[in-house]
Structures are given as structure tokens and as C-alpha cells.
Amino acid sequence: MEILIKNGRVIDPKNNINEKLDIVIKDGIISRIGKNLKEEGRNIINADKMIATPGFIDIHVHLREPGFEYKETIETGTMAAAAGGFTTVACMPNTKPVVHSKEIVKYIKEKSKRTGYVNVLIIGSITKGLEGKSISDINEMVEEGIVAISDDGKTPMDNEIMIKAFKEAKKYNIPLISHCEEHNLSNGGSINLGRASERTGIKGIPSAAEYLIVKRDIELCEATLSKLHVAHVSTKESVELIRRGKLKGLNLTCEVAPHHFILTDDIISLKDTYTKVNPPLRTSKDVEAIIEGIFDGTIDIIATDHAPHDEDSKKVEYSRAAFGISGLETAFSLSYTELVLNRNLPIDRLVEMLTVKPAEIIGIDKGSIEIGESADITIVDLNREYTIDSRQFYSKGKNTPFNGRKVKGKVIYTIVGGKVIYEKGEIRCL
Ligand code: DOR
């Protein structure tokens, strides 16, 4: 059965399109794009007063499988993705076992095929067991299809190991995604070092814990002429270092998570561990620098760092609580409300940061609406206002500091490979 998406405003930044158009999907593929296309017995999706964009792509999620299925599974994490408008996600390797060999890549691939609601890409670890001591089996993981390497959640502190890793990534033309944290400086801290850590007595993490490694990795990227993608940028200094690195013409990109351009450490209280995330929430000076980086293109994309946790890992003393925010189901509305409505970022730029740009970074042929391409499409009602309530999440992780926040821009349909996976709040069975 063919699907006709009618009367939506199609926003496809890759092809410079922002106009009211109809889209026909046949056998999972986009077969026509045009004005006033006939209904001709097709299944109609009425997208009037809505936007239709390429399916969102999130290159930084934690699906927790294998090993932490009590926090999330590929099934629940990809349902959350679909509810958030994401048709492709790339999952981080800090699972149990760690994704450091072809067997584990194969396991996730197979499980995603059976239980995943959206496209799942896999990121292999840089070092075995994320221990920072010896390089993972990158060659065989690449053969199984990993799209990048990262020790996300940790930073290999040994420079020699990092040089080897950059060279390996270069050999296979994949990016090294760096979680930038100088562990000797973060050293058991839980929140940003500064006014909030003084006010609450919670141990702080200095900005330098991030930007010293951003600096190191940009230098190693330059020395090895390889691709570096900096994960979850949170400090003003990091933005400036990346800006300068880009001016030099390095193969350098970076991402930001919504919580790092919306929240500051002013909201932190000892009671609310949902605000605990790594890197930590910073100051308004950092938020403003990040916003500037989004506007001038220093920051390439938005990635959620979707980090679902079980309640037992969060309902403990602040210093012992797990780091992380469940992000897939709030990313679009938070970003739209903050960046487009509050700060006047053009909507096309927001869509670009969620579609074609992440696709380019991990080297996949997605992120646009083109005839002959797989129909991964997200339809959003920009006028729909709602209040975030994590009890409604498909994700097992209810841990968000955004509960109770009023936002605008609701995902209404998520279409993956021509199949409507999510429609008006409901996930369709596989
Ligand atoms: O807050 C975080 N949680 N930051 C990370 O880098 C890892 C993540 C997790 O795995 O929970």
C-alpha cells in the first residue's frame, strides 16, 4: 500500500527545501515529491499545518543492552527514539560486556533486527573493557559495521593509546568520538565546580577536566590527520578550542545535548539527582557560549546522550547517584522551544542539526528526503504545546530534570523505512 503525506511543510536542509509539498512512499521508498499529488487510493497522512522532515538521527544514545536491561533495552530505547522522532540512533559501547569485539557487535545487530523499532547503528569501544589500556579489535568490529569508536563515559588517559586509536579510526575512515574528561581532575566530583558546589557542598568537577582533553584530542587529531568528533560539549573553553580547530581546517566536529544549552547548575539541589549528568550542568556563561557556537556553526549537531537509569541508581545520595539524563523523548521539543522560539534560530538549521549533519559525521547515506531513498520521515506539529511528564516515556529511564516543563513542538508521526512506527502517541507493533 502506498502512503501519501499530504500538505506538510517539507523541510529538507540538505536539498534546501522548505515548502508545502506532498510525499508518496511506495515499498518503503520515497517515490514522488510534488504539489497537489492525487490521493488515488493511497493511505493518507494529513500533515496540514505540520512539518515533514528527514527522520532525526541521534549519534549518541545508551541502549544499555547487553548487560543493563533493567535500565533500558534495544526494544524500549528504540521505542523512545521513535516517540522522539528519531529514525536512526547510534548506540554507545559502555554495555556489559563492552562492545569491543565482533561477537558483541553481531549480538547487538541481531537483537536490533529482531526487537528494534528504528535503525540502530553501533559504536565500538576504543579500548578493551573501556579500561584505557589496550586497543579493542577495531578491524573486526569495522567488518561487522561499526560506524565510529568511542570510550564514552570514560577517557583513555594514555596519549600513546589515543594516537594508536586515532590512526586506526583513520585507516577505516570512521570518526573517533571523544568523551573528554581528565579523570585526575574530575576525581569523584558530581557537579560543576563553582557557586553550586559551594552552595550545596557537593564535590565539584572543574571546567578544565573537559577542556584540557578537548585540547589534547584536537592536537592529536591534527597530528594524525584523522576525524575527531567531540561528544557533549559543556564548557565555554571547549567551544572556543573547537572554533579555533575548525578555523585551521581540521577534520573536527562536535555535538551538544539539550540539557547543556538549556539548564545551568543553579537548579541543582541535593534532593534532585535527575540533574546529575556527565559532563555536569555548567554556568550561564557556558550556556551562552554554547548558544553562540550553535549559531555560528562551531557546534555541528544536537545529540541527546540518552542515558536511562533505573530508579535505584538515582534515588540515593547525590554523590552516589548515577550520571545521566533520559533524552530521546524530549530532545526535539526542548530544542525547538529553546533555540527556535526563544532564541530565533532558523528552523532549517535546527532540522539540519538533527538530520543531515549527524548523517555526514558518521558517514551514512541518510538525513534527507529524496526520491529513491528509504522513507525515514518525521512529522511534527510545531504548534502543539504540552508539559513534559516522564511517566509517559516509552524509555525505561524516567530520569529527566525537565519534568513539568511546558514545551512546544510535538512529534506526531515517525516513519521508518516507509512504515509508520509511531502515530499520535502510540507505538505500532513490529
Ligand atoms: O551522564 C552520562 N551518562 N554521561 C556519560 O558520559 C555516560 C552516561 C551513561 O552511560 O549513563
Short mmCIF file of C-alpha atoms and ligand atoms in Angstrom, two decimals:
data_model
loop_
_atom_site.label_atom_id
_atom_site.label_comp_id
_atom_site.label_asym_id
_atom_site.label_seq_id
_atom_site.Cartn_x
_atom_site.Cartn_y
_atom_site.Cartn_z
CA MET A 1 0.00 0.00 0.00
CA GLU A 2 1.29 3.43 -0.90
CA ILE A 3 1.32 6.27 1.63
CA LEU A 4 0.65 9.88 0.69
CA ILE A 5 1.82 12.54 3.14
CA LYS A 6 -0.35 15.48 2.27
CA ASN A 7 0.09 19.21 2.75
CA GLY A 8 3.04 19.16 5.12
CA ARG A 9 5.73 21.82 5.01
CA VAL A 10 8.72 19.76 3.90
CA ILE A 11 11.96 20.91 5.49
CA ASP A 12 14.97 19.21 3.96
CA PRO A 13 18.09 21.31 4.60
CA LYS A 14 20.35 19.07 2.52
CA ASN A 15 18.38 19.98 -0.59
CA ASN A 16 17.49 23.49 0.53
CA ILE A 17 13.78 22.70 0.60
CA ASN A 18 11.32 24.49 2.86
CA GLU A 19 7.89 24.48 1.23
CA LYS A 20 4.49 22.85 1.28
CA LEU A 21 4.79 19.59 -0.67
CA ASP A 22 3.26 16.12 -0.79
CA ILE A 23 5.33 12.96 -0.50
CA VAL A 24 4.47 9.50 -1.80
CA ILE A 25 6.02 6.40 -0.24
CA LYS A 26 5.97 3.12 -2.15
CA ASP A 27 7.51 -0.12 -0.90
CA GLY A 28 9.36 1.76 1.81
CA ILE A 29 10.95 4.17 -0.64
CA ILE A 30 10.15 7.81 -1.40
CA SER A 31 8.69 7.60 -4.90
CA ARG A 32 7.33 11.11 -5.54
CA ILE A 33 7.60 14.60 -4.12
CA GLY A 34 5.42 17.36 -5.53
CA LYS A 35 2.46 19.67 -5.21
CA ASN A 36 -1.17 18.52 -5.09
CA LEU A 37 -0.44 14.84 -5.64
CA LYS A 38 -3.60 12.75 -6.14
CA GLU A 39 -4.98 10.52 -3.42
CA GLU A 40 -5.55 7.59 -5.81
CA GLY A 41 -6.48 5.08 -3.12
CA ARG A 42 -3.32 5.74 -1.16
CA ASN A 43 -3.16 5.76 2.64
CA ILE A 44 -3.32 9.41 3.55
CA ILE A 45 -1.37 11.10 6.31
CA ASN A 46 -2.73 14.57 6.73
CA ALA A 47 0.25 16.75 7.61
CA ASP A 48 -1.58 20.04 7.19
CA LYS A 49 -0.09 22.73 9.48
CA MET A 50 2.76 20.36 10.31
CA ILE A 51 6.34 19.99 9.14
CA ALA A 52 7.72 16.85 7.48
CA THR A 53 11.45 16.42 7.91
CA PRO A 54 14.00 13.70 7.30
CA GLY A 55 13.88 11.27 10.25
CA PHE A 56 16.00 12.58 13.09
CA ILE A 57 19.38 10.94 13.70
CA ASP A 58 20.93 10.73 17.16
CA ILE A 59 24.53 9.56 17.19
CA HIS A 60 24.81 9.40 20.98
CA VAL A 61 22.46 7.08 22.86
CA HIS A 62 22.85 4.44 25.53
CA LEU A 63 20.59 1.48 24.81
CA ARG A 64 22.14 -0.46 27.74
CA GLU A 65 21.88 -3.84 26.04
CA PRO A 66 23.59 -6.20 26.69
CA GLY A 67 24.07 -6.17 30.44
CA PHE A 68 21.89 -3.40 31.82
CA GLU A 69 18.47 -4.44 30.56
CA TYR A 70 16.93 -3.22 33.82
CA LYS A 71 17.79 0.33 32.70
CA GLU A 72 16.82 0.04 29.01
CA THR A 73 16.69 -2.48 26.20
CA ILE A 74 17.09 -2.11 22.47
CA GLU A 75 13.32 -2.52 22.29
CA THR A 76 12.39 0.18 24.83
CA GLY A 77 15.19 2.52 23.78
CA THR A 78 14.16 2.40 20.13
CA MET A 79 10.50 2.91 21.07
CA ALA A 80 11.65 6.02 22.92
CA ALA A 81 13.61 7.03 19.82
CA ALA A 82 10.53 6.66 17.62
CA ALA A 83 8.43 8.67 20.09
CA GLY A 84 11.05 11.41 19.90
CA GLY A 85 11.06 11.43 16.08
CA PHE A 86 14.38 9.63 15.72
CA THR A 87 14.55 7.07 12.94
CA THR A 88 18.23 6.24 13.41
CA VAL A 89 20.29 6.05 16.59
CA ALA A 90 23.91 5.07 17.22
CA CYS A 91 24.48 3.27 20.49
CA MET A 92 27.44 3.68 22.78
CA PRO A 93 29.63 0.74 23.80
CA ASN A 94 29.52 1.06 27.62
CA THR A 95 27.46 -2.10 27.96
CA LYS A 96 28.28 -5.35 29.79
CA PRO A 97 30.23 -6.82 28.09
CA VAL A 98 31.66 -3.71 26.48
CA VAL A 99 31.34 -3.52 22.68
CA HIS A 100 34.99 -4.32 21.95
CA SER A 101 34.81 -7.37 19.70
CA LYS A 102 32.90 -8.59 16.67
CA GLU A 103 30.80 -11.03 18.74
CA ILE A 104 29.19 -8.23 20.70
CA VAL A 105 28.64 -6.12 17.59
CA LYS A 106 26.96 -9.14 15.99
CA TYR A 107 24.79 -9.65 19.07
CA ILE A 108 23.55 -6.04 19.04
CA LYS A 109 22.98 -6.14 15.29
CA GLU A 110 20.94 -9.27 15.50
CA LYS A 111 18.95 -8.09 18.53
CA SER A 112 18.25 -4.75 16.84
CA LYS A 113 16.94 -6.50 13.76
CA ARG A 114 14.53 -8.53 15.89
CA THR A 115 13.47 -6.01 18.52
CA GLY A 116 14.45 -2.55 17.29
CA TYR A 117 11.80 -0.07 16.13
CA VAL A 118 14.27 2.25 14.39
CA ASN A 119 17.63 1.86 12.64
CA VAL A 120 20.34 1.02 15.15
CA LEU A 121 23.97 1.78 14.37
CA ILE A 122 26.76 0.60 16.61
CA ILE A 123 29.76 2.41 18.06
CA GLY A 124 32.66 0.18 19.13
CA SER A 125 34.90 0.96 22.07
CA ILE A 126 38.36 2.44 21.68
CA THR A 127 39.88 0.25 24.38
CA LYS A 128 39.10 -3.22 25.68
CA GLY A 129 36.66 -3.08 28.58
CA LEU A 130 36.86 0.75 28.41
CA GLU A 131 39.94 0.34 30.57
CA GLY A 132 42.15 2.66 28.54
CA LYS A 133 44.95 0.08 28.41
CA SER A 134 44.77 -1.81 25.12
CA ILE A 135 43.02 -1.10 21.84
CA SER A 136 39.81 -3.02 21.02
CA ASP A 137 39.50 -5.28 17.97
CA ILE A 138 38.64 -2.32 15.75
CA ASN A 139 39.40 -4.05 12.48
CA GLU A 140 36.93 -6.89 13.05
CA MET A 141 34.29 -4.55 14.52
CA VAL A 142 34.55 -2.39 11.39
CA GLU A 143 33.96 -5.52 9.31
CA GLU A 144 30.77 -6.03 11.33
CA GLY A 145 29.71 -2.47 10.55
CA ILE A 146 30.54 -0.15 13.48
CA VAL A 147 30.26 3.49 12.46
CA ALA A 148 32.66 5.07 14.98
CA ILE A 149 34.80 4.33 18.02
CA SER A 150 34.41 5.84 21.47
CA ASP A 151 35.09 5.05 25.13
CA ASP A 152 32.09 7.22 26.04
CA GLY A 153 31.66 7.59 29.78
CA LYS A 154 35.43 7.45 30.14
CA THR A 155 38.53 8.94 28.54
CA PRO A 156 41.63 6.90 27.73
CA MET A 157 44.26 8.93 29.60
CA ASP A 158 47.26 7.34 27.86
CA ASN A 159 48.30 9.53 24.92
CA GLU A 160 50.08 6.71 23.13
CA ILE A 161 46.91 4.63 23.17
CA MET A 162 44.96 7.60 21.83
CA ILE A 163 47.41 8.13 18.97
CA LYS A 164 47.06 4.47 18.04
CA ALA A 165 43.27 4.78 18.22
CA PHE A 166 43.22 7.88 16.00
CA LYS A 167 45.38 6.06 13.45
CA GLU A 168 43.08 3.04 13.49
CA ALA A 169 39.99 5.22 13.04
CA LYS A 170 41.70 6.96 10.14
CA LYS A 171 42.51 3.63 8.48
CA TYR A 172 38.80 2.83 8.35
CA ASN A 173 37.65 6.40 7.74
CA ILE A 174 35.46 6.49 10.84
CA PRO A 175 35.37 9.21 13.49
CA LEU A 176 36.78 8.87 16.96
CA ILE A 177 34.11 10.21 19.31
CA SER A 178 35.76 11.60 22.39
CA HIS A 179 34.19 11.81 25.82
CA CYS A 180 36.55 14.49 27.09
CA GLU A 181 37.27 14.09 30.77
CA GLU A 182 40.59 14.38 32.58
CA HIS A 183 39.82 11.85 35.30
CA ASN A 184 42.52 13.17 37.63
CA LEU A 185 40.60 16.44 37.73
CA SER A 186 37.00 15.17 37.81
CA ASN A 187 38.13 12.79 40.54
CA GLY A 188 34.87 11.76 42.16
CA GLY A 189 33.09 15.08 41.62
CA SER A 190 29.38 15.14 40.79
CA ILE A 191 28.54 18.68 39.65
CA ASN A 192 30.27 21.72 38.19
CA LEU A 193 32.93 23.23 40.43
CA GLY A 194 31.85 26.74 41.38
CA ARG A 195 28.96 28.53 43.05
CA ALA A 196 26.67 25.49 43.00
CA SER A 197 29.25 23.15 44.52
CA GLU A 198 29.93 25.75 47.23
CA ARG A 199 26.22 26.24 47.89
CA THR A 200 25.36 22.54 48.10
CA GLY A 201 28.61 21.09 49.42
CA ILE A 202 28.60 18.55 46.57
CA LYS A 203 32.10 17.85 45.22
CA GLY A 204 32.79 19.82 42.03
CA ILE A 205 34.29 19.00 38.63
CA PRO A 206 36.27 21.88 37.10
CA SER A 207 35.71 23.01 33.51
CA ALA A 208 39.35 22.16 32.88
CA ALA A 209 38.53 18.46 33.32
CA GLU A 210 36.76 18.79 29.97
CA TYR A 211 38.67 21.39 28.02
CA LEU A 212 42.17 20.03 28.73
CA ILE A 213 41.18 16.80 26.97
CA VAL A 214 39.38 18.69 24.19
CA LYS A 215 42.70 20.48 23.66
CA ARG A 216 44.71 17.25 23.76
CA ASP A 217 42.41 15.46 21.35
CA ILE A 218 42.33 18.35 18.89
CA GLU A 219 46.14 18.26 18.90
CA LEU A 220 46.16 14.50 18.32
CA CYS A 221 43.57 14.87 15.57
CA GLU A 222 45.83 17.43 13.92
CA ALA A 223 48.95 15.30 14.36
CA THR A 224 47.33 12.16 12.92
CA LEU A 225 45.13 13.92 10.33
CA SER A 226 42.15 11.89 11.43
CA LYS A 227 38.48 12.58 12.24
CA LEU A 228 37.60 13.77 15.74
CA HIS A 229 34.06 14.25 16.98
CA VAL A 230 33.82 15.81 20.44
CA ALA A 231 30.87 14.46 22.44
CA HIS A 232 28.61 16.52 24.72
CA VAL A 233 30.43 19.85 24.80
CA SER A 234 29.63 21.69 28.02
CA THR A 235 32.15 24.49 28.56
CA LYS A 236 32.87 27.87 27.03
CA GLU A 237 36.56 26.99 26.69
CA SER A 238 35.76 23.80 24.75
CA VAL A 239 33.62 25.76 22.29
CA GLU A 240 36.47 28.21 21.75
CA LEU A 241 39.07 25.45 21.25
CA ILE A 242 36.83 23.72 18.71
CA ARG A 243 36.17 27.01 16.91
CA ARG A 244 39.92 27.53 16.55
CA GLY A 245 40.49 23.93 15.49
CA LYS A 246 37.89 24.29 12.76
CA LEU A 247 39.48 27.52 11.54
CA LYS A 248 42.66 25.51 11.00
CA GLY A 249 40.67 23.22 8.70
CA LEU A 250 40.88 20.12 10.88
CA ASN A 251 38.51 17.21 10.43
CA LEU A 252 36.74 18.18 13.62
CA THR A 253 33.07 18.19 14.63
CA CYS A 254 31.16 18.33 17.89
CA GLU A 255 27.76 17.88 19.47
CA VAL A 256 25.76 19.37 22.31
CA ALA A 257 22.95 17.85 24.37
CA PRO A 258 19.79 19.90 25.05
CA HIS A 259 20.42 19.99 28.81
CA HIS A 260 23.74 21.75 28.22
CA PHE A 261 22.18 24.63 26.29
CA ILE A 262 19.08 24.98 28.47
CA LEU A 263 19.99 24.31 32.08
CA THR A 264 22.60 25.71 34.44
CA ASP A 265 23.94 24.43 37.74
CA ASP A 266 21.73 26.97 39.52
CA ILE A 267 18.93 24.38 39.50
CA ILE A 268 20.96 21.75 41.36
CA SER A 269 19.76 20.70 44.80
CA LEU A 270 20.90 17.81 46.96
CA LYS A 271 17.49 16.20 46.57
CA ASP A 272 17.20 16.12 42.80
CA THR A 273 19.64 13.58 41.34
CA TYR A 274 17.94 13.84 37.94
CA THR A 275 20.15 16.92 37.44
CA LYS A 276 23.28 14.76 37.76
CA VAL A 277 24.88 14.23 34.38
CA ASN A 278 28.36 13.90 32.99
CA PRO A 279 29.68 16.36 31.90
CA PRO A 280 27.81 18.32 34.55
CA LEU A 281 25.41 21.22 34.04
CA ARG A 282 27.59 24.35 33.92
CA THR A 283 27.02 28.10 34.27
CA SER A 284 25.10 30.68 32.24
CA LYS A 285 28.43 31.84 30.77
CA ASP A 286 28.92 28.34 29.35
CA VAL A 287 25.33 28.14 28.10
CA GLU A 288 25.71 31.44 26.25
CA ALA A 289 28.97 30.30 24.65
CA ILE A 290 27.29 27.09 23.51
CA ILE A 291 24.38 29.04 22.03
CA GLU A 292 26.85 31.23 20.17
CA GLY A 293 28.57 28.06 18.93
CA ILE A 294 25.25 26.73 17.65
CA PHE A 295 24.54 29.98 15.81
CA ASP A 296 27.97 30.30 14.21
CA GLY A 297 28.25 26.62 13.26
CA THR A 298 31.06 25.71 15.67
CA ILE A 299 28.63 23.22 17.16
CA ASP A 300 27.56 20.87 14.38
CA ILE A 301 24.77 18.79 15.84
CA ILE A 302 22.44 18.03 18.69
CA ALA A 303 22.81 14.59 20.26
CA THR A 304 20.84 13.51 23.29
CA ASP A 305 23.36 11.40 25.26
CA HIS A 306 20.21 9.47 26.16
CA ALA A 307 21.30 7.88 29.44
CA PRO A 308 18.39 5.98 31.01
CA HIS A 309 18.79 4.76 34.58
CA ASP A 310 16.74 2.66 36.96
CA GLU A 311 15.28 4.42 39.97
CA ASP A 312 17.58 2.60 42.42
CA SER A 313 20.60 4.18 40.71
CA LYS A 314 19.09 7.66 41.09
CA LYS A 315 17.22 7.54 44.40
CA VAL A 316 20.38 7.67 46.50
CA GLU A 317 22.59 10.37 47.94
CA TYR A 318 23.66 12.85 45.21
CA SER A 319 27.32 11.83 45.26
CA ARG A 320 26.43 8.16 44.78
CA ALA A 321 23.73 8.62 42.12
CA ALA A 322 24.37 7.56 38.51
CA PHE A 323 25.18 10.25 35.95
CA GLY A 324 22.71 10.64 33.11
CA ILE A 325 19.52 12.08 31.63
CA SER A 326 16.89 10.21 29.60
CA GLY A 327 16.82 12.39 26.50
CA LEU A 328 15.29 10.84 23.40
CA GLU A 329 11.68 11.77 24.06
CA THR A 330 12.23 15.43 24.87
CA ALA A 331 15.06 16.46 22.55
CA PHE A 332 13.07 17.93 19.70
CA SER A 333 10.53 19.92 21.70
CA LEU A 334 13.18 21.23 24.09
CA SER A 335 15.47 22.25 21.22
CA TYR A 336 12.65 23.80 19.21
CA THR A 337 11.32 25.75 22.17
CA GLU A 338 14.69 27.00 23.35
CA LEU A 339 16.55 27.56 20.09
CA VAL A 340 13.86 28.44 17.57
CA LEU A 341 11.14 30.05 19.68
CA ASN A 342 13.21 31.66 22.42
CA ARG A 343 16.38 32.47 20.51
CA ASN A 344 15.29 32.76 16.86
CA LEU A 345 17.44 30.03 15.36
CA PRO A 346 16.05 29.28 11.88
CA ILE A 347 14.05 26.04 11.95
CA ASP A 348 16.03 24.78 8.93
CA ARG A 349 19.22 24.99 10.96
CA LEU A 350 17.65 23.01 13.81
CA VAL A 351 16.48 20.33 11.38
CA GLU A 352 19.94 20.25 9.80
CA MET A 353 21.49 19.63 13.24
CA LEU A 354 19.19 16.66 13.74
CA THR A 355 19.37 15.10 10.26
CA VAL A 356 21.91 15.66 7.51
CA LYS A 357 24.75 16.82 9.76
CA PRO A 358 24.77 13.79 12.07
CA ALA A 359 24.47 11.56 8.98
CA GLU A 360 27.56 13.19 7.49
CA ILE A 361 29.54 12.82 10.71
CA ILE A 362 29.05 9.08 10.91
CA GLY A 363 29.14 8.63 7.14
CA ILE A 364 25.68 7.27 6.40
CA ASP A 365 23.55 7.99 3.40
CA LYS A 366 20.54 9.34 5.31
CA GLY A 367 19.23 12.63 6.57
CA SER A 368 17.33 13.92 3.53
CA ILE A 369 14.01 13.47 1.71
CA GLU A 370 14.87 12.33 -1.81
CA ILE A 371 13.22 10.18 -4.44
CA GLY A 372 14.67 6.68 -4.36
CA GLU A 373 15.78 6.95 -0.71
CA SER A 374 14.43 4.89 2.17
CA ALA A 375 11.42 6.72 3.63
CA ASP A 376 12.63 7.80 7.08
CA ILE A 377 10.40 10.77 7.84
CA THR A 378 9.33 12.66 10.95
CA ILE A 379 6.17 14.74 11.09
CA VAL A 380 5.90 17.38 13.80
CA ASP A 381 3.14 19.72 14.92
CA LEU A 382 5.09 22.84 15.83
CA ASN A 383 2.06 24.49 17.40
CA ARG A 384 1.29 21.70 19.81
CA GLU A 385 2.14 22.69 23.36
CA TYR A 386 2.49 20.11 26.12
CA THR A 387 4.02 19.52 29.52
CA ILE A 388 6.87 17.03 29.84
CA ASP A 389 5.94 14.10 32.05
CA SER A 390 8.44 11.26 32.14
CA ARG A 391 5.81 8.83 33.44
CA GLN A 392 4.59 8.84 29.82
CA PHE A 393 8.00 7.88 28.39
CA TYR A 394 8.47 4.68 26.42
CA SER A 395 12.02 4.64 27.77
CA LYS A 396 12.52 2.72 31.00
CA GLY A 397 14.57 5.71 32.15
CA LYS A 398 12.28 8.30 33.71
CA ASN A 399 15.27 10.38 34.78
CA THR A 400 14.81 13.85 33.36
CA PRO A 401 15.22 17.22 35.05
CA PHE A 402 12.67 18.61 32.57
CA ASN A 403 9.56 17.14 34.19
CA GLY A 404 6.82 19.74 34.42
CA ARG A 405 8.35 21.98 31.74
CA LYS A 406 5.98 23.40 29.11
CA VAL A 407 7.32 22.97 25.58
CA LYS A 408 6.11 23.37 22.02
CA GLY A 409 6.60 21.11 19.01
CA LYS A 410 5.26 17.58 19.26
CA VAL A 411 6.25 14.64 17.10
CA ILE A 412 3.05 13.21 15.62
CA TYR A 413 4.33 10.55 13.17
CA THR A 414 7.64 8.73 12.88
CA ILE A 415 8.07 6.72 9.70
CA VAL A 416 10.96 4.28 9.39
CA GLY A 417 11.65 2.64 6.02
CA GLY A 418 8.11 3.55 4.89
CA LYS A 419 6.44 2.04 7.98
CA VAL A 420 4.55 4.25 10.40
CA ILE A 421 6.20 3.21 13.67
CA TYR A 422 4.78 5.98 15.86
CA GLU A 423 1.48 7.74 15.44
CA LYS A 424 -0.13 10.28 17.79
CA GLY A 425 1.39 8.94 20.98
CA GLU A 426 1.18 5.25 20.13
CA ILE A 427 3.91 2.87 19.02
CA ARG A 428 2.76 0.47 16.31
CA CYS A 429 3.66 -3.18 16.86
CA LEU A 430 6.56 -4.52 14.83
O1 DOR B 1 25.78 11.32 32.14
C1 DOR B 1 26.29 10.44 31.48
N1 DOR B 1 25.78 9.19 31.46
N2 DOR B 1 27.39 10.73 30.77
C2 DOR B 1 28.10 9.77 30.15
O2 DOR B 1 29.08 10.10 29.54
C3 DOR B 1 27.69 8.36 30.25
C4 DOR B 1 26.25 8.23 30.54
C5 DOR B 1 25.81 6.85 30.95
O3 DOR B 1 26.24 5.86 30.35
O4 DOR B 1 24.98 6.75 31.86
#
